[in-house]
Short mmCIF file of C-alpha atoms and ligand atoms in Angstrom, two decimals:
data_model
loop_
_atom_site.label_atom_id
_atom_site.label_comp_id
_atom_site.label_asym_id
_atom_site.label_seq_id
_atom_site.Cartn_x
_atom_site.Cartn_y
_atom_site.Cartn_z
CA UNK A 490 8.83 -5.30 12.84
CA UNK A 491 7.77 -8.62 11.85
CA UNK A 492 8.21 -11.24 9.40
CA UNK A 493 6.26 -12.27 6.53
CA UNK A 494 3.94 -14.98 5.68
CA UNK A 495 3.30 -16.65 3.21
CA UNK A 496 0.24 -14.44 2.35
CA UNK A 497 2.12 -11.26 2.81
CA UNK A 498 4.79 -12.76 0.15
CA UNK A 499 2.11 -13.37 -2.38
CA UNK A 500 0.85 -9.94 -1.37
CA UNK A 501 3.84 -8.34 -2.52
CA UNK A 502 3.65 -10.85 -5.56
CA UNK A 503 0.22 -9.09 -6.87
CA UNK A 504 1.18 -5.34 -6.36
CA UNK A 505 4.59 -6.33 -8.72
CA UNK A 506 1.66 -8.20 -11.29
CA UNK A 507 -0.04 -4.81 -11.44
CA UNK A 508 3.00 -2.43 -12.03
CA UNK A 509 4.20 -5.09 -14.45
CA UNK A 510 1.03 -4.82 -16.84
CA UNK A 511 0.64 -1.20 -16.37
CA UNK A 512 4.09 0.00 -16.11
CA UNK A 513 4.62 3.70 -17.97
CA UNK A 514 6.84 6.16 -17.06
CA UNK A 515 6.60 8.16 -20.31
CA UNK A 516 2.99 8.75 -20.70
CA UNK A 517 1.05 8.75 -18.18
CA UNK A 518 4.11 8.04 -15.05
CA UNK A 519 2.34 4.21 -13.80
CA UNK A 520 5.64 3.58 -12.27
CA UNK A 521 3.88 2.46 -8.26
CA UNK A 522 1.77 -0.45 -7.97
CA UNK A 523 0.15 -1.91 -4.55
CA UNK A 524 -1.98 -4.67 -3.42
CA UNK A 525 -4.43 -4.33 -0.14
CA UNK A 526 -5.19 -7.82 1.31
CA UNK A 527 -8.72 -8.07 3.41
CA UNK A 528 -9.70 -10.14 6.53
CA UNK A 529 -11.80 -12.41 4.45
CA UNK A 530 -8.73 -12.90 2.19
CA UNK A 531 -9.58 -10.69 -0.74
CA UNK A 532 -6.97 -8.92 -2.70
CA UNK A 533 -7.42 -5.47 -4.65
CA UNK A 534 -4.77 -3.90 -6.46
CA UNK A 535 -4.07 -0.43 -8.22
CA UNK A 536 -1.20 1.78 -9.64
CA UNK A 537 -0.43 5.65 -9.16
CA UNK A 538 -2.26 7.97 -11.26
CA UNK A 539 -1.24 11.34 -12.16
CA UNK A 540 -2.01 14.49 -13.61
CA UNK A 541 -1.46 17.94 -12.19
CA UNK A 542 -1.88 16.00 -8.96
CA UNK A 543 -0.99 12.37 -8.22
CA UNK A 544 -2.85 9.82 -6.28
CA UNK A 545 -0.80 6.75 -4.89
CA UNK A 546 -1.20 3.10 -6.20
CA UNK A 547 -1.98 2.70 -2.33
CA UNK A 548 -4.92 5.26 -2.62
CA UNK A 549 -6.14 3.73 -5.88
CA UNK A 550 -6.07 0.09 -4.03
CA UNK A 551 -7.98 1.05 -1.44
CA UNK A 552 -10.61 2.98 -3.40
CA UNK A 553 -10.72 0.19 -5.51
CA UNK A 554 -11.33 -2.56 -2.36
CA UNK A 555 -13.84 0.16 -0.93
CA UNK A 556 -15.77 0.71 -4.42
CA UNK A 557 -16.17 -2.89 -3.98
CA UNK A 558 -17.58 -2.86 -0.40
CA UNK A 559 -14.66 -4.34 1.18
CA UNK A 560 -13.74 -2.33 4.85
CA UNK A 561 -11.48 -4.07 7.14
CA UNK A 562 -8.25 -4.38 5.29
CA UNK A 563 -5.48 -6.21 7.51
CA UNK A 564 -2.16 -5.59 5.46
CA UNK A 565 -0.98 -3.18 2.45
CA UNK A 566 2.30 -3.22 0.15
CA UNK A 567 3.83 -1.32 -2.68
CA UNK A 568 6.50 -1.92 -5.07
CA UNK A 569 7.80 0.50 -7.37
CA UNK A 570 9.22 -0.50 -11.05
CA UNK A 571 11.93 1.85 -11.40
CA UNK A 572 14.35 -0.11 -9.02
CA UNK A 573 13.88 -3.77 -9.39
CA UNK A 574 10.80 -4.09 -7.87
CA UNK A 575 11.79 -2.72 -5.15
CA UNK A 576 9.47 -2.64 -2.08
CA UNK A 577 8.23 1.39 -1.12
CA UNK A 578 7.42 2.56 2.03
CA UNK A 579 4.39 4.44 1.69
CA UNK A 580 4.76 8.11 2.02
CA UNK A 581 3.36 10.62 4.67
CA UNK A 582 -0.08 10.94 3.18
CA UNK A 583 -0.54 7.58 2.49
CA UNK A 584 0.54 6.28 6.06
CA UNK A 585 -2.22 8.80 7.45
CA UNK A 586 -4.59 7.69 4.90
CA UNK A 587 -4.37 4.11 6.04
CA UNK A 588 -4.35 4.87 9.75
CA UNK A 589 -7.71 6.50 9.14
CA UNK A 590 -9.39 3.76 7.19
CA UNK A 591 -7.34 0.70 9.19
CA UNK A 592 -5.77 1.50 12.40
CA UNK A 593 -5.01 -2.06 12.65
CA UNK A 594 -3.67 -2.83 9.07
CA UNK A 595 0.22 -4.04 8.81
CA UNK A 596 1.97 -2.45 6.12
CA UNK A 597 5.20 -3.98 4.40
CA UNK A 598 7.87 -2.18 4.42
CA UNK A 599 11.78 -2.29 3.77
CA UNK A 600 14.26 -1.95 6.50
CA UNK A 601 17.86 -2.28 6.66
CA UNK A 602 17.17 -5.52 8.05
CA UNK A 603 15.14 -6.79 4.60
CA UNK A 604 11.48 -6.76 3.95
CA UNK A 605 9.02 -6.80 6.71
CA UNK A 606 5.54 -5.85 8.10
CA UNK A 607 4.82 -3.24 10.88
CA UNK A 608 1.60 -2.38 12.22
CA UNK A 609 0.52 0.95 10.42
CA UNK A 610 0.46 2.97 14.03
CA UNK A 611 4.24 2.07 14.56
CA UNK A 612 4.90 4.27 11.07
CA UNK A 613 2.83 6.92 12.29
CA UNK A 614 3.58 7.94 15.57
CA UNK A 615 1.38 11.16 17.49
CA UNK A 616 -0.74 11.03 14.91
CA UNK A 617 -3.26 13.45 13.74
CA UNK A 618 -7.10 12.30 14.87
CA UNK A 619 -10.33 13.94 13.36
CA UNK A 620 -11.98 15.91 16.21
CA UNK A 621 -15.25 13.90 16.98
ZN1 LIG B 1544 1.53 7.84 -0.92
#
């Protein structure tokens, strides 16, 4: 585990922007928001979408950065409305998800010793690989 930057502070700053404008638990449950940061410094952002299924804001950022032609992604961060803007670990399928598209990516996360960043292979250990 490792501290954050500056960067990685204002990383955390744009996925609480984006839960903050589309915040709604009634309707349609926006209640995740995340921001990707890439190499070349560009940010993308999303929230969670559901329906009978639900895609995570980390899913939706990514997709959003990749729609845009963006591929090496270097850190990831979520923050969840409900609690204060609390910082969320992402969750099984999401960790996967970004250890396909970004085995190197850093991912913030909280830990009992405050916020920090980890290196997205430390959060998924023995991983499943694609057969080639
Ligand atoms: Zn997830």
């Amino acid at each position: 585990m490792e501290k954050l930057t500056v960067t990685e502070k204002a990383l955390i700053d744009s996925a609480t922007e984006i839960i903050k404008l589309n915040f709604d638990r009634k309707n349609l449950n926006h209640t995740v928001g995340a921001a990707v940061r890439y190499t070349n410094g560009n940010v993308y952002s999303g929230v969670n979408v559901s329906s009978i299924h639900e895609a995570c804001a980390e899913v939706i950022a990514i997709g959003n950065a990749i729609s845009c032609g963006e591929r090496d992604f270097e850190c990831i961060v979520a923050i969840g409305r409900d609690n204060s803007d609390k910082v969320y670990s992402p969750c099984g399928n999401c960790r996967q998800f970004i250890l396909e598209y970004a085995p190197n990516c850093h991912v913030i996360v909280e830990t009992e010793a405050g916020i920090k960043k980890s290196r997205i292979t430390s959060l998924v250990p023995y991983a499943y690989h694609r057969p080639e």
